Coordinates of C-alpha atoms in Angstrom, one line a residue:
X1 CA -25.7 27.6 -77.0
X2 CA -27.7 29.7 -74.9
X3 CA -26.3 29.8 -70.9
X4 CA -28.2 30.1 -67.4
X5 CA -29.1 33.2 -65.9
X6 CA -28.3 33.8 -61.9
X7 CA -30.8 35.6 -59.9
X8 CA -30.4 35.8 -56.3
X9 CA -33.7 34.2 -54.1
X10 CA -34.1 32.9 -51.0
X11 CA -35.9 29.5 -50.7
X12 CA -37.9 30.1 -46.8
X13 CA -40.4 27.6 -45.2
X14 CA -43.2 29.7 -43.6
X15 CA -46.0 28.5 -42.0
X16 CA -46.9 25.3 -43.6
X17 CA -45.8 26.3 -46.9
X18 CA -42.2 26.8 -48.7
X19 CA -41.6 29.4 -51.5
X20 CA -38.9 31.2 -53.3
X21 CA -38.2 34.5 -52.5
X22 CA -37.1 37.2 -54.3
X23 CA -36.3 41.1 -53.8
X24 CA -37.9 43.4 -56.8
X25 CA -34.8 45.0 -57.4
X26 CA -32.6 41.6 -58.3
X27 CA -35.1 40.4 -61.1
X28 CA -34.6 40.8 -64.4
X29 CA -35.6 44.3 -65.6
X30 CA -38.4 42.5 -67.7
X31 CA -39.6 40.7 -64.7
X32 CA -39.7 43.8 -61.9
X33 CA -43.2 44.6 -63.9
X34 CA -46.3 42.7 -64.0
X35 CA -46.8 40.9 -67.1
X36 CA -45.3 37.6 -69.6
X37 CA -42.1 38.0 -69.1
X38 CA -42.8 37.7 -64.9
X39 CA -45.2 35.2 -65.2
X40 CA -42.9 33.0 -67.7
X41 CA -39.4 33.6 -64.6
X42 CA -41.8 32.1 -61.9
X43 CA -43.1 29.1 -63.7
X44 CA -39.6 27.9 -64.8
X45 CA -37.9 29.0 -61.3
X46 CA -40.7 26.6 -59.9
X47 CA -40.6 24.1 -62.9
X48 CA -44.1 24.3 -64.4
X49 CA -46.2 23.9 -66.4
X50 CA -44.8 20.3 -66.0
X51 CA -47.6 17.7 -67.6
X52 CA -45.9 15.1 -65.0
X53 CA -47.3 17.1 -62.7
X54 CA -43.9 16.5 -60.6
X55 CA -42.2 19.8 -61.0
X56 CA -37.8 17.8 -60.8
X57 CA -36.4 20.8 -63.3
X58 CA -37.3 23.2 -60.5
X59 CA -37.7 24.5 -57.0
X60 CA -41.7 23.3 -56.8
X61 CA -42.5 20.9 -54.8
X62 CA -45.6 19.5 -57.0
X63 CA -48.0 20.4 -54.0
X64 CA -49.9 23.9 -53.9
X65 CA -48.0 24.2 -50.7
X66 CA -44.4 24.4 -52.3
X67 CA -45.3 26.1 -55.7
X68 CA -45.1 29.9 -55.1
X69 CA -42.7 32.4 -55.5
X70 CA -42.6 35.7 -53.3
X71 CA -41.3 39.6 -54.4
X72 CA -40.7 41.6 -51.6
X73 CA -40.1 45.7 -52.5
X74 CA -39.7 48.8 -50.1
X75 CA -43.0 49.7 -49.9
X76 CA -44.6 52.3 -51.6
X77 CA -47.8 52.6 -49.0
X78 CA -47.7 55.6 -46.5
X79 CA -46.9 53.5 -42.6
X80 CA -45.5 50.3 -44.0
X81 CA -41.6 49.2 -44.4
X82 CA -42.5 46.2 -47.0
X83 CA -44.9 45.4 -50.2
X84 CA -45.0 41.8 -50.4
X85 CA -46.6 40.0 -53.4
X86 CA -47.5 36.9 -53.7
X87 CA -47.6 34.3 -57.2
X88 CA -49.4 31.0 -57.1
X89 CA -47.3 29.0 -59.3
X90 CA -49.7 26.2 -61.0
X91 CA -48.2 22.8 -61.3
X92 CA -49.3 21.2 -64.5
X93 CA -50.8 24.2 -66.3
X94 CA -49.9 27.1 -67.8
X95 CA -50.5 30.1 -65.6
X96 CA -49.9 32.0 -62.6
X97 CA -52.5 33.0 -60.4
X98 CA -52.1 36.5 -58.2
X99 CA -55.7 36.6 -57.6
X100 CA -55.0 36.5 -53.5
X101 CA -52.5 36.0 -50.7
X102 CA -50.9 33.2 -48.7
X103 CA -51.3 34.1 -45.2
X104 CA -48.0 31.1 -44.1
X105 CA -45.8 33.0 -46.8
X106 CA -47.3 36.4 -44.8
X107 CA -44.7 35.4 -41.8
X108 CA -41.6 34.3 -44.4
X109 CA -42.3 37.5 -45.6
X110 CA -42.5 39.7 -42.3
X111 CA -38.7 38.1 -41.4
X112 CA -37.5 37.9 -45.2
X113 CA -37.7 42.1 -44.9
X114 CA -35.2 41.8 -42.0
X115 CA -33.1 39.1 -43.5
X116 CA -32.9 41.6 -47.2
X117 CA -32.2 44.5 -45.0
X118 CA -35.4 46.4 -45.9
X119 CA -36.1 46.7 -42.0
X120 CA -33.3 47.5 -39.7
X121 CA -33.5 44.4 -36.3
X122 CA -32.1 46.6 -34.0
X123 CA -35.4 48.6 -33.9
X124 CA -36.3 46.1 -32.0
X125 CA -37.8 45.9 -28.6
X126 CA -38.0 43.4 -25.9
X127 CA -37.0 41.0 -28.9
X128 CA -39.6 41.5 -31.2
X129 CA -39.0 43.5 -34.4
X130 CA -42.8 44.7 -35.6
X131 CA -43.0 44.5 -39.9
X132 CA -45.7 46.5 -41.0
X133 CA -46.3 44.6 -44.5
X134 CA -48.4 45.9 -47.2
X135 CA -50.2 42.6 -49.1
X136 CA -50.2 43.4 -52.5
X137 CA -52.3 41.3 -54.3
X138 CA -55.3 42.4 -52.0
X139 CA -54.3 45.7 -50.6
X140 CA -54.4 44.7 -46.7
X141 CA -52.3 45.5 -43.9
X142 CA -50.4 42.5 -42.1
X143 CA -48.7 43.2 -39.3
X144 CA -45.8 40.9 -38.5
X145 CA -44.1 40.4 -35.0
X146 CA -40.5 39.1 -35.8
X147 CA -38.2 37.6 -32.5
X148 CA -34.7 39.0 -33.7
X149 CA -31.8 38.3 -31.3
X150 CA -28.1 39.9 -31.6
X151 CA -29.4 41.8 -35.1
X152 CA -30.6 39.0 -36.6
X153 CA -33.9 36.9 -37.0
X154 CA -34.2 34.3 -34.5
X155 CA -35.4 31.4 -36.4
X156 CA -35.3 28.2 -34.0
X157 CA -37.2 27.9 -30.5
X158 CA -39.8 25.6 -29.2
X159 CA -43.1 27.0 -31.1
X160 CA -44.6 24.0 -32.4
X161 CA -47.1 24.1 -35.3
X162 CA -48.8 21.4 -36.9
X163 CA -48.1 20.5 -40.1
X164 CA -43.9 21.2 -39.7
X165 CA -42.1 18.5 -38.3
X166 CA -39.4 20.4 -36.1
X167 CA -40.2 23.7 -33.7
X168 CA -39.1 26.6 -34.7
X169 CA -39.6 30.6 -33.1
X170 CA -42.6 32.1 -33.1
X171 CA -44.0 34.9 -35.3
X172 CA -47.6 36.1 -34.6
X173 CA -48.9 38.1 -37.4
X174 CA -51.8 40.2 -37.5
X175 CA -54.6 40.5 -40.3
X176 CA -55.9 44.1 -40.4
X177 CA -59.5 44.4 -41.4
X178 CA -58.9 41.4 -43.6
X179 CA -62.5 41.5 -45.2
X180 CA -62.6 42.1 -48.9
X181 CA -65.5 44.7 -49.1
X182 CA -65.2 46.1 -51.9
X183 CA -64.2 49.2 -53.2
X184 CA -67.7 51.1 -52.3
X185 CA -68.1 49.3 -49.0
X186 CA -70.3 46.3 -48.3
X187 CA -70.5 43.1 -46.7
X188 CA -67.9 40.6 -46.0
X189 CA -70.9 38.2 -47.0
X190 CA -70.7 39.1 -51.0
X191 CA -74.6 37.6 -51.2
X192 CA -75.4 39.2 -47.7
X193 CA -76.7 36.0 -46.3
X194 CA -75.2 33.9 -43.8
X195 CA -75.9 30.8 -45.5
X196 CA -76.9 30.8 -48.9
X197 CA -78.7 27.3 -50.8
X198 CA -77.0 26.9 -53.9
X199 CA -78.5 25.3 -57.2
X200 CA -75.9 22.2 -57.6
X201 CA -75.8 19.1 -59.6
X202 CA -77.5 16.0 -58.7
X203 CA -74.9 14.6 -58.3
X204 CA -72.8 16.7 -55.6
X205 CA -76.2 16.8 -53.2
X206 CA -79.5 14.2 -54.3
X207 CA -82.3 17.2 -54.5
X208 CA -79.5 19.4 -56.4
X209 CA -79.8 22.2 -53.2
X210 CA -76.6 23.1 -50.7
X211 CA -76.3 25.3 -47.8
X212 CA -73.0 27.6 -48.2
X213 CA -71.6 30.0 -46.1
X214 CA -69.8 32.8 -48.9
X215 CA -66.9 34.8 -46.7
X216 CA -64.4 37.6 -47.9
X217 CA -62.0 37.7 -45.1
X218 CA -58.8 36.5 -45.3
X219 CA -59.5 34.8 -48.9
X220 CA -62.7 34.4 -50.4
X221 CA -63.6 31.1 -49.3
X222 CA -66.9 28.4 -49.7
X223 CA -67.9 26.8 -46.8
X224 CA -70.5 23.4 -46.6
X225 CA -71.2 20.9 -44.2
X226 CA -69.4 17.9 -44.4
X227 CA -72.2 15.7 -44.0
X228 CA -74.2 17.2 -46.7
X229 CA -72.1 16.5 -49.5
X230 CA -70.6 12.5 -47.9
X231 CA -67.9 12.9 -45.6
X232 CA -67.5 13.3 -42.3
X233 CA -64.5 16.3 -41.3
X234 CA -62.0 13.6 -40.7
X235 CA -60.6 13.6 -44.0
X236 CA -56.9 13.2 -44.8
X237 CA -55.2 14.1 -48.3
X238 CA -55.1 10.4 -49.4
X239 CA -59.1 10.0 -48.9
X240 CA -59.7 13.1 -51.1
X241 CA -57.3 13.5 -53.6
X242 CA -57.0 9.9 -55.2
X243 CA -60.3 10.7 -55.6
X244 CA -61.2 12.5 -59.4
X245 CA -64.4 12.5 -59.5
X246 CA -64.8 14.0 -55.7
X247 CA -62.3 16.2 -57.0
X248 CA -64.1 17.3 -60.2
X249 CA -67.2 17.7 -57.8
X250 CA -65.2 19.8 -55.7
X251 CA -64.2 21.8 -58.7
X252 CA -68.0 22.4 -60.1
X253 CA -69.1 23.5 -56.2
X254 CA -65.9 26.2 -55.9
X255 CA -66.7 27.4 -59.8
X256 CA -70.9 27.6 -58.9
X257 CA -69.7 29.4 -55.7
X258 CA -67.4 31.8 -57.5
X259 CA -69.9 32.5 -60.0
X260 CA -72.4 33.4 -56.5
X261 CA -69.9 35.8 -54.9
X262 CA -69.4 37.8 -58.0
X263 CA -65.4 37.0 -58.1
X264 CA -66.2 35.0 -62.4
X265 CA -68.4 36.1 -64.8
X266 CA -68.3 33.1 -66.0
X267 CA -67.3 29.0 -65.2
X268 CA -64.5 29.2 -67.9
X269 CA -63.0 31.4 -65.5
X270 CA -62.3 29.1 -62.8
X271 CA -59.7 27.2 -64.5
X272 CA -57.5 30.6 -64.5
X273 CA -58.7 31.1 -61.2
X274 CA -57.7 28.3 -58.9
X275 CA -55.9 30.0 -56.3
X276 CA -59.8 32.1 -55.0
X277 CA -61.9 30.9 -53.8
X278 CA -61.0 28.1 -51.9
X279 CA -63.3 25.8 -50.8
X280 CA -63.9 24.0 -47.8
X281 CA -66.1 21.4 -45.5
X282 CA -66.7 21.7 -42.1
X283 CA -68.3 19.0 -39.4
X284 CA -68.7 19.2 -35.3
X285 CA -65.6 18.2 -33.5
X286 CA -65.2 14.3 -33.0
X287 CA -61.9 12.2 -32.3
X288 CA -59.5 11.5 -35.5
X289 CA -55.6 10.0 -36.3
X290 CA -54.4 12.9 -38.0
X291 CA -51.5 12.6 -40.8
X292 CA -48.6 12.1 -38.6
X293 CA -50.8 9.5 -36.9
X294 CA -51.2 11.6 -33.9
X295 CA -54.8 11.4 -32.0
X296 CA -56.7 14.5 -32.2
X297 CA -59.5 14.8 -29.3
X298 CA -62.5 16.2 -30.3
X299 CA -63.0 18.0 -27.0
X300 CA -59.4 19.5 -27.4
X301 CA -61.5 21.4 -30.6
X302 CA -64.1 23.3 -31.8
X303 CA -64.7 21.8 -34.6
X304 CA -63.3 20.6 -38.0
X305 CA -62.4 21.9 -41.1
X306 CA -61.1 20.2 -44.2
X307 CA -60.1 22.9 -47.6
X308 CA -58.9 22.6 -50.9
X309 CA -56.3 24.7 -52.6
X310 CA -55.6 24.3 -56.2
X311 CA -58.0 21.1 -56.8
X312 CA -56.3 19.2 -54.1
X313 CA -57.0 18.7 -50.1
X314 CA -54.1 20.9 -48.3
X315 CA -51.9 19.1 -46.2
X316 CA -53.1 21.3 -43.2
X317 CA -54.5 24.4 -43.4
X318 CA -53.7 27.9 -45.4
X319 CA -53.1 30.7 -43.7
X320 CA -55.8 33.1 -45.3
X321 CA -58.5 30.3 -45.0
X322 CA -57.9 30.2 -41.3
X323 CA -58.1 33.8 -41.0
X324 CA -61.5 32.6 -43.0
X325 CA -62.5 30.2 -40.6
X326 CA -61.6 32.4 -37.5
X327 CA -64.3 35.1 -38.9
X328 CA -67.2 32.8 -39.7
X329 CA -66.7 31.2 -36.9
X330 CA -67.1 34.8 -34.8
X331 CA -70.4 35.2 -36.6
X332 CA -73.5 33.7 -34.9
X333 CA -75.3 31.7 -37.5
X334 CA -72.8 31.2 -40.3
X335 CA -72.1 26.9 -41.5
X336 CA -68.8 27.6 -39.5
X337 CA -70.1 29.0 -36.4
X338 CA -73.0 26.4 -36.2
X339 CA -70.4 23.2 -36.5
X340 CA -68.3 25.2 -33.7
X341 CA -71.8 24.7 -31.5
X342 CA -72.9 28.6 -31.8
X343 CA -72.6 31.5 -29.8
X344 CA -70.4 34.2 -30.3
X345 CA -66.7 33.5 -29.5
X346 CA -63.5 35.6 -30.3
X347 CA -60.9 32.6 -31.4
X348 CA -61.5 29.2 -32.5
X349 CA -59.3 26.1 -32.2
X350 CA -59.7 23.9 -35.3
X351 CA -59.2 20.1 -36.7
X352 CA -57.1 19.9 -39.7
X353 CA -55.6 17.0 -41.4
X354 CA -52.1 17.4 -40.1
X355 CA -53.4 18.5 -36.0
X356 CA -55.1 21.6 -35.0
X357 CA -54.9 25.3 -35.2
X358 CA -56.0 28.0 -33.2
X359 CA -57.1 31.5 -34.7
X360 CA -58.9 34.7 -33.2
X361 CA -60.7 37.3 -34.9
X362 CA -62.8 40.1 -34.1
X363 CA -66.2 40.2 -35.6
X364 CA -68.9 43.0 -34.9
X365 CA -72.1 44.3 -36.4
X366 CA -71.7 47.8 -37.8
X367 CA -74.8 48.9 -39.4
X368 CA -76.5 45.7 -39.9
X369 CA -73.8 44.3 -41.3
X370 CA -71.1 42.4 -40.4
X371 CA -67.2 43.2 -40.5
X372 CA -63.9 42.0 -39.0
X373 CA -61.2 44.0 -37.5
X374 CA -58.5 41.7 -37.0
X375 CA -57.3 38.0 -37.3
X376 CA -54.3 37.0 -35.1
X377 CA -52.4 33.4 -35.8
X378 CA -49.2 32.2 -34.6
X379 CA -46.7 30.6 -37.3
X380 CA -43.0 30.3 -37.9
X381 CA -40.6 30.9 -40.5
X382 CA -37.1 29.4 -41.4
X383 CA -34.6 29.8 -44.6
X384 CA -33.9 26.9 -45.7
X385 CA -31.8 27.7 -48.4
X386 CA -30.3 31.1 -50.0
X387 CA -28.0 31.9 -53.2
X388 CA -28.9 31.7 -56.3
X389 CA -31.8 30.4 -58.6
X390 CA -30.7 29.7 -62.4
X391 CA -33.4 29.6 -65.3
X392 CA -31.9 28.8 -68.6
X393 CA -31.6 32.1 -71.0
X394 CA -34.6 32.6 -73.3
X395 CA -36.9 30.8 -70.9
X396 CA -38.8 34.2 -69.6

């Protein structure tokens, strides 16, 4: 009978996500390269594809929050100490998407390089150990400010961040020109409109027309006005995801806006394709109970933002869509700038289903068009557990 193989990984919370980390050089020879063999490791380390959709034989969490796994390398960029990439493990079907990054796993990943002893702590100044992190999957700088006390990562303190029950330290992390441009150069706007109308069906919008704002900065993401497609902003997972037909809907609008920004050649696509673009609805601020019951004051906020990740309402909000939301939200004119009440503004403090968020970027107009510079967020980062996965031999 065939035994269990022991790979050393260490299971971290960051952000509002959890994920299993790994360093390159402790996989399995077959799995220290893209392909199968990877793929195949990280499904059954997570437990998927699992038609329950519950993933109990592994470390998943059946949410897209807690199904990801994380390689972290030396890096091979010129100016950076780490390479992190990033695998969105899907829950019920077969495949693993590594079409974009998860900015919460960007700060388990900034500490995770002292913890392997990629980055040395005692560089440190005043406290703060700076991780220059090259992102993989989309070839973008993050720049990761890690407390460290007495050599080590400081992990607890008093940062509070919606969406994690207990405080923990604080790790700001910064997105370098987190636009997606292109290889040539271009806009951060694939269509180069700040609102598009998109041709929809009948039955997402009566009149079959939507206005979309189409961004490349931080992820690709959609954005619509609440109101135009039924809800208001105030939205919590339960409304939304018990939901299948708004769910399908939601899936035919992110496929239609894929298809817009160039990212599919065609809809068949989408289904291998769930982790980009996300899609999201946003509405003016207004008064709400959030998940943990709290009240949220709308004049606490700018506005509100609901998003999807892998067909289902996130508990709170991803990292890379803030850095999303931030950007469009610096850029007079765009859905997300418009809900925020206009004008230009350098951060933005948003309404999420588990509390607020708030997110600055640094938008300007270079030649008619418009870029970003950077995106700055505060998260935090813990280990929750460390040792050894086991996947049973044969399996990858």
């Amino acid at each position: 009978m065939a035994g269990q193989v022991r790979i050393p990984a260490t299971y971290i919370r960051g952000g509002t996500s959890k994920g299993v980390f790994f360093r390159l050089e402790d996989l399995p020879e077959t799995a220290q390269v893209p392909g199968p063999a990877r793929d195949k490791l990280f499904q059954r380390v997570i437990g998927s594809p699992d038609p329950y959709g519950a993933q109990i034989d592994g470390m998943g969490g059946a949410t897209s929050s807690t199904s990801k796994c994380v390689i972290v390398s030396p890096s091979s960029q010129p100016g950076h100490d780490v390479d992190y990439l990033y695998g969105q493990v899907s829950i019920d079907t077969d495949f693993v998407d590594w079409s974009g990054n998860c900015g919460n796993l960007s700060t388990g990943a900034g500490a995770f390089a002292i913890h392997a002893g990629y980055v040395d702590a005692k560089r440190a100044e005043n406290g703060m150990c700076t991780v220059r992190i090259w992102q993989a999957n989309i070839n973008k700088t993050i720049i990761a400010h890690v407390p460290v006390a007495n050599g080590e990562v400081q992990e607890t303190g008093d940062f509070e961040l919606d969406g994690v029950t207990f405080p923990a330290a604080e790790i700001v992390l910064e997105f370098v020109d987190p636009a997606d441009e292109g290889d040539e150069g271009g806009s951060m706007f694939p269509t180069g409109n700040l609102v598009d109308e998109l041709d929809v069906p009948e039955e997402i919008v009566p009149g079959g027309k939507l206005k979309a704002t189409m961004i490349t900065a931080g992820i690709p993401t959609i954005f619509v006005n609440a109101a135009d497609i039924g809800f208001t902003g105030t939205e919590l997972r339960e409304t939304i995801n018990t939901n299948t037909d708004t769910l399908r809907r939601f899936e035919t609008l992110r496929t239609i806006g894929a298809l817009k920004m160039g990212l599919i050649k065609s809809p068949e696509e989408a289904a291998k394709r769930q982790h980009t673009p996300k899609i999201a609805f946003v509405a003016p601020p207004t008064d709400y109970a959030s998940s943990s019951g709290k009240i949220v004051k709308g004049e606490d906020i700018d506005l509100l933002v609901r998003a999807l990740s892998m067909g289902k309402l996130h508990h709170a909000m991803m990292g890379t869509a803030s850095v999303a939301i931030a950007t469009a939200a610096a850029v007079p004119g765009t859905l997300v700038n418009q809900a925020a009440g206009g004008g230009e503004r350098q951060a933005v403090r948003f309404g999420h289903p588990s509390g607020t968020l708030r997110v600055g970027a640094e938008a300007k107009l270079v030649d008619g068009q418009w870029t970003v510079t950077k995106a700055i967020m505060s998260r935090s980062a813990r280990i929750l557990m460390e040792g050894h996965v086991r996947v049973p031999e044969g399996s990858f």
